[in-house]
Amino acid sequence: MDDLIPLFVKVGLTEQKAKDTVKNKKLAPTFERVILESGSVDGCSKETGNLLYFLASKITKDAEVHLPFLSRKIASGDLKTTEQVSAAIAFLDEKLPPIDEAAFNEEAGVGITVTPEQIKDAIASYVAENKSNIEENRYRTLGPSLAATKKLPELRWADGAAVKTELEAQYLALLGPKDERDAPQKKKKEPKPAPAAKSTVEEAKTVDPAATVKKMFFEGEISNLHKPGGNKQINPELMKKHLEATGGKVVTRFPPEPNGYLHIGHAKAINVNFGYAKAHNGITYLRYDDTNPEAEEEKYFTSILDTVRWLGFEPFKITYSSDYFQELYELAIKLIKKGLAYTCQCTGDEIAAHRGGENRGPRTACVHRDRPIEETLEQFQMMKDGRFKEGEITLRMKMDLENGNPQFWDLIAYRILYTPHHRTASQWCIYPTYDFTHCLVDSLENITHSLCTLEFRLSRESYYWLCDAVEVYKPVQWEYARLNVTNTVMSKRKILKMVNEHYVNGWDDPRLFTLVGIRRRGVPPEAINNFVAELGISLYNAQTDVIRLDNHTRDYLDRTAPRLMTILKPVKIVIENLPSDHLEMLTIPNKPRDPAMGEHTVPFTNTVYIEAADFREQDSPDYYRLAPGKTVGLLHVKCPITCTEVVKDADGNISEIRCRYENGEGVKKPKTYIHWVADSPKHGSPIKLDEIRLYEILFNHANPSDKTLVPEGYLSDINDNSISLETGAIAEIGLWDHLKDWIAKTGGKDLESARWQFIRNGYFCLDKDTELDIDAAKTGNVRDAAKKLVFNRTVTLKEDSSKDDAAVRKGGIIDTRKKRA
């Protein structure tokens, strides 16, 4: 559609705005049509072009039949302002040709000229009536006065700029120029009472998830959606019954197909549907669109509900499309009796050919389209009775083959499937399609706002057509951009292939962006909701960098996760000037500077373990950690250590590093602190961690499905280093205290909700492969109840490699806000 850009520029759009308009698949063809109908192909004034653009963006479906008439009215100069165009659209809404031009002209202000004298007199009357308030509050009343004067009946069709100029002139005459009395007054801030101390973990639990997305719904296009009762119906009685059923509440629905696991895109849909209703004190249904028994499994139903609740939302009611199979069947009969549906025995290839084929040629009606109503009713009954084979016959809607919208090309309403249904068993062998089911079940459930993603934009017209055709209440469908993130795929077909061919370890593999996979990786639901809220609700599809989700994850975990000293690749340190039985019990905060998070104790002995990466045999000026002859601090330990000797085994590998404890006088404060874990068998230190799984992005390219970037297909783009395992890691004994606290607070449910910051290594959670006897841990020793400990890295710390050491120089406190992924 890029060929439309020059045309749009001709009528006054800037080149950038023209490009943006072309991207809007709804607006661009409408704007092109408006330009053609107005005779402005060779250009027009910028003012006229702006009005044509306004018409194209504001025209309603019910007034669209009058688009040529309105376009010509703008071009002729009869409609000179956006107010007139809006009034004209409102007048013509749901009116059929011919147009009563006299009534139209009166309603749209055609031919009405408001002279400067009339403007001056109307403003003078308003100022006189409000003189005392204006004199008291001076220029602070100018804005409200302008809004009020524009609503005066005698100024309805006046030029807005002229009204503003005259009002300002009369204010000046009455008040004189602005002076210090009109300067904005700074409000004195009232001192806020100090909040009571509260744990950040506790705060996180008490936050209403819907509140984090509430701000999404009062800005932008979605804020302009109709109020319940504001969407016109083919029969006013339908709206009356609808409002009686809903009490005027907003009613939305989240309608997933139970044929797979939800992905990150569904998190946006859940937030939008539940969040919009919550923001307007409404309700939301969770409706399983279970019209395809061949693909549906109980595990998907269970997972979907669990995921919705995990994200923090509770459905008003859980329903199924199959609840309405009888009502849908009866509506299909009604459609047939109105001559708007027919049984079709064409093959799939024949239907595609009649729709123009791959070359998008002319569309033609099939031989069955004019089948008599009685014959169609008889065959539809035979379909229901199981007297045809699968694929032998369908019921199609008789729509409009000449319409440019493919969603009007006689869509299939019912097909035959002999697979037993998970809820209705073999009661039915005919099943309604999505195109037939979706809008009608929305109607039956009195949905006010059917919110869906942009790929359903073309379905909006067929959605409305079917509701009107069977004369039922018609909800409003509104589309927004879906959520796409980089370096992943979300197609169920593609993920299933990766699962079946063992590229990944199931649908909940933490490298996938299925919500069960993200959850298993330890990403908190609050981070997902905050991520969606930050992105807002756009009308244009785009890819979002996955780093933005990582940032929200870090922000949440930085506030809520306890810190733990954990060593991924241990190397042994022996402090030679401390006795072998040296023991100190050190008290360590679970989170620095947050007393509400608690504390725990760890032993400090003459033998500790540090990260192998924290030692280097060859020192350099830009290296600040341990090296021969160099001094470093140990986190939370009073005195630093200095390396005196490196001991190696027969193969030349470091077996231990010998150090001196600098507890004498005159020792300078070390530049760097490193974390450690003590060797103290009687305290069970260190704790052996059976497996730590370190995850990276699954695909190398931002869009692995892009054939221009990845010509050999998405499977060839899989990152070979997307997972690595550490099996020799150890941790300090504070782990047991943290697990005990977690079990006390959560009951031990959902292992992935046990999360930590492994100091200087990242954020981690327990994996479901962990073997932890929760019941035994509740009543006994957590240490004895843990048979196998498996951790997943949720996200790395924000770490700048050029300042790798500087991050831990100030007393060993890790500030993740100063690091990068």
PDB file of N, CA, C and O in Angstrom, residues 233-234 238 331 334 439-440 443-444 466-474:
ATOM      1  N   GLN A 233     -28.197  -0.897  18.184  1.00  0.00           N
ATOM      2  CA  GLN A 233     -28.615  -2.235  17.795  1.00  0.00           C
ATOM      3  C   GLN A 233     -29.592  -2.168  16.627  1.00  0.00           C
ATOM      4  O   GLN A 233     -30.214  -1.136  16.372  1.00  0.00           O
ATOM      5  N   ILE A 234     -29.746  -3.279  15.934  1.00  0.00           N
ATOM      6  CA  ILE A 234     -30.685  -3.350  14.823  1.00  0.00           C
ATOM      7  C   ILE A 234     -32.120  -3.191  15.314  1.00  0.00           C
ATOM      8  O   ILE A 234     -32.999  -2.745  14.589  1.00  0.00           O
ATOM      9  N   LEU A 238     -33.354  -5.028  21.806  1.00  0.00           N
ATOM     10  CA  LEU A 238     -32.212  -5.882  22.140  1.00  0.00           C
ATOM     11  C   LEU A 238     -31.334  -5.208  23.186  1.00  0.00           C
ATOM     12  O   LEU A 238     -30.857  -5.863  24.115  1.00  0.00           O
ATOM     13  N   LEU A 331     -29.824 -20.973  16.231  1.00  0.00           N
ATOM     14  CA  LEU A 331     -29.536 -19.762  15.464  1.00  0.00           C
ATOM     15  C   LEU A 331     -29.123 -20.097  14.029  1.00  0.00           C
ATOM     16  O   LEU A 331     -29.413 -19.338  13.098  1.00  0.00           O
ATOM     17  N   LYS A 334     -32.266 -20.590  12.201  1.00  0.00           N
ATOM     18  CA  LYS A 334     -32.861 -19.282  11.918  1.00  0.00           C
ATOM     19  C   LYS A 334     -32.189 -18.638  10.717  1.00  0.00           C
ATOM     20  O   LYS A 334     -32.858 -18.032   9.850  1.00  0.00           O
ATOM     21  N   CYS A 439     -18.944 -14.488  17.850  1.00  0.00           N
ATOM     22  CA  CYS A 439     -19.795 -13.321  18.055  1.00  0.00           C
ATOM     23  C   CYS A 439     -21.110 -13.698  18.724  1.00  0.00           C
ATOM     24  O   CYS A 439     -21.637 -12.933  19.551  1.00  0.00           O
ATOM     25  N   LEU A 440     -21.644 -14.885  18.396  1.00  0.00           N
ATOM     26  CA  LEU A 440     -22.943 -15.268  18.950  1.00  0.00           C
ATOM     27  C   LEU A 440     -22.838 -15.615  20.432  1.00  0.00           C
ATOM     28  O   LEU A 440     -23.734 -15.281  21.219  1.00  0.00           O
ATOM     29  N   SER A 443     -22.627 -12.507  22.282  1.00  0.00           N
ATOM     30  CA  SER A 443     -23.978 -11.961  22.423  1.00  0.00           C
ATOM     31  C   SER A 443     -24.748 -12.664  23.525  1.00  0.00           C
ATOM     32  O   SER A 443     -25.368 -12.017  24.375  1.00  0.00           O
ATOM     33  N   LEU A 444     -24.697 -13.984  23.539  1.00  0.00           N
ATOM     34  CA  LEU A 444     -25.446 -14.753  24.539  1.00  0.00           C
ATOM     35  C   LEU A 444     -24.965 -14.454  25.957  1.00  0.00           C
ATOM     36  O   LEU A 444     -25.741 -14.518  26.913  1.00  0.00           O
ATOM     37  N   LEU A 466     -23.323 -11.106  11.268  1.00  0.00           N
ATOM     38  CA  LEU A 466     -23.991 -12.306  11.753  1.00  0.00           C
ATOM     39  C   LEU A 466     -24.939 -11.983  12.914  1.00  0.00           C
ATOM     40  O   LEU A 466     -26.056 -12.498  12.975  1.00  0.00           O
ATOM     41  N   CYS A 467     -24.496 -11.118  13.834  1.00  0.00           N
ATOM     42  CA  CYS A 467     -25.394 -10.744  14.939  1.00  0.00           C
ATOM     43  C   CYS A 467     -26.678 -10.113  14.409  1.00  0.00           C
ATOM     44  O   CYS A 467     -27.784 -10.434  14.870  1.00  0.00           O
ATOM     45  N   ASP A 468     -26.518  -9.220  13.432  1.00  0.00           N
ATOM     46  CA  ASP A 468     -27.709  -8.570  12.863  1.00  0.00           C
ATOM     47  C   ASP A 468     -28.549  -9.556  12.056  1.00  0.00           C
ATOM     48  O   ASP A 468     -29.786  -9.475  12.042  1.00  0.00           O
ATOM     49  N   ALA A 469     -27.876 -10.480  11.374  1.00  0.00           N
ATOM     50  CA  ALA A 469     -28.601 -11.430  10.525  1.00  0.00           C
ATOM     51  C   ALA A 469     -29.550 -12.310  11.335  1.00  0.00           C
ATOM     52  O   ALA A 469     -30.650 -12.633  10.881  1.00  0.00           O
ATOM     53  N   VAL A 470     -29.127 -12.709  12.534  1.00  0.00           N
ATOM     54  CA  VAL A 470     -29.998 -13.556  13.369  1.00  0.00           C
ATOM     55  C   VAL A 470     -30.722 -12.733  14.434  1.00  0.00           C
ATOM     56  O   VAL A 470     -31.383 -13.280  15.319  1.00  0.00           O
ATOM     57  N   GLU A 471     -30.551 -11.407  14.356  1.00  0.00           N
ATOM     58  CA  GLU A 471     -31.295 -10.469  15.194  1.00  0.00           C
ATOM     59  C   GLU A 471     -31.086 -10.706  16.689  1.00  0.00           C
ATOM     60  O   GLU A 471     -32.026 -10.889  17.451  1.00  0.00           O
ATOM     61  N   VAL A 472     -29.795 -10.710  17.076  1.00  0.00           N
ATOM     62  CA  VAL A 472     -29.460 -10.819  18.490  1.00  0.00           C
ATOM     63  C   VAL A 472     -28.667  -9.585  18.900  1.00  0.00           C
ATOM     64  O   VAL A 472     -28.184  -8.822  18.053  1.00  0.00           O
ATOM     65  N   TYR A 473     -28.539  -9.377  20.210  1.00  0.00           N
ATOM     66  CA  TYR A 473     -27.733  -8.264  20.729  1.00  0.00           C
ATOM     67  C   TYR A 473     -26.334  -8.307  20.128  1.00  0.00           C
ATOM     68  O   TYR A 473     -25.712  -9.367  20.024  1.00  0.00           O
ATOM     69  N   LYS A 474     -25.841  -7.137  19.725  1.00  0.00           N
ATOM     70  CA  LYS A 474     -24.551  -7.034  19.027  1.00  0.00           C
ATOM     71  C   LYS A 474     -23.533  -6.315  19.904  1.00  0.00           C
ATOM     72  O   LYS A 474     -23.632  -5.105  20.111  1.00  0.00           O
TER      73      LYS A 474
END
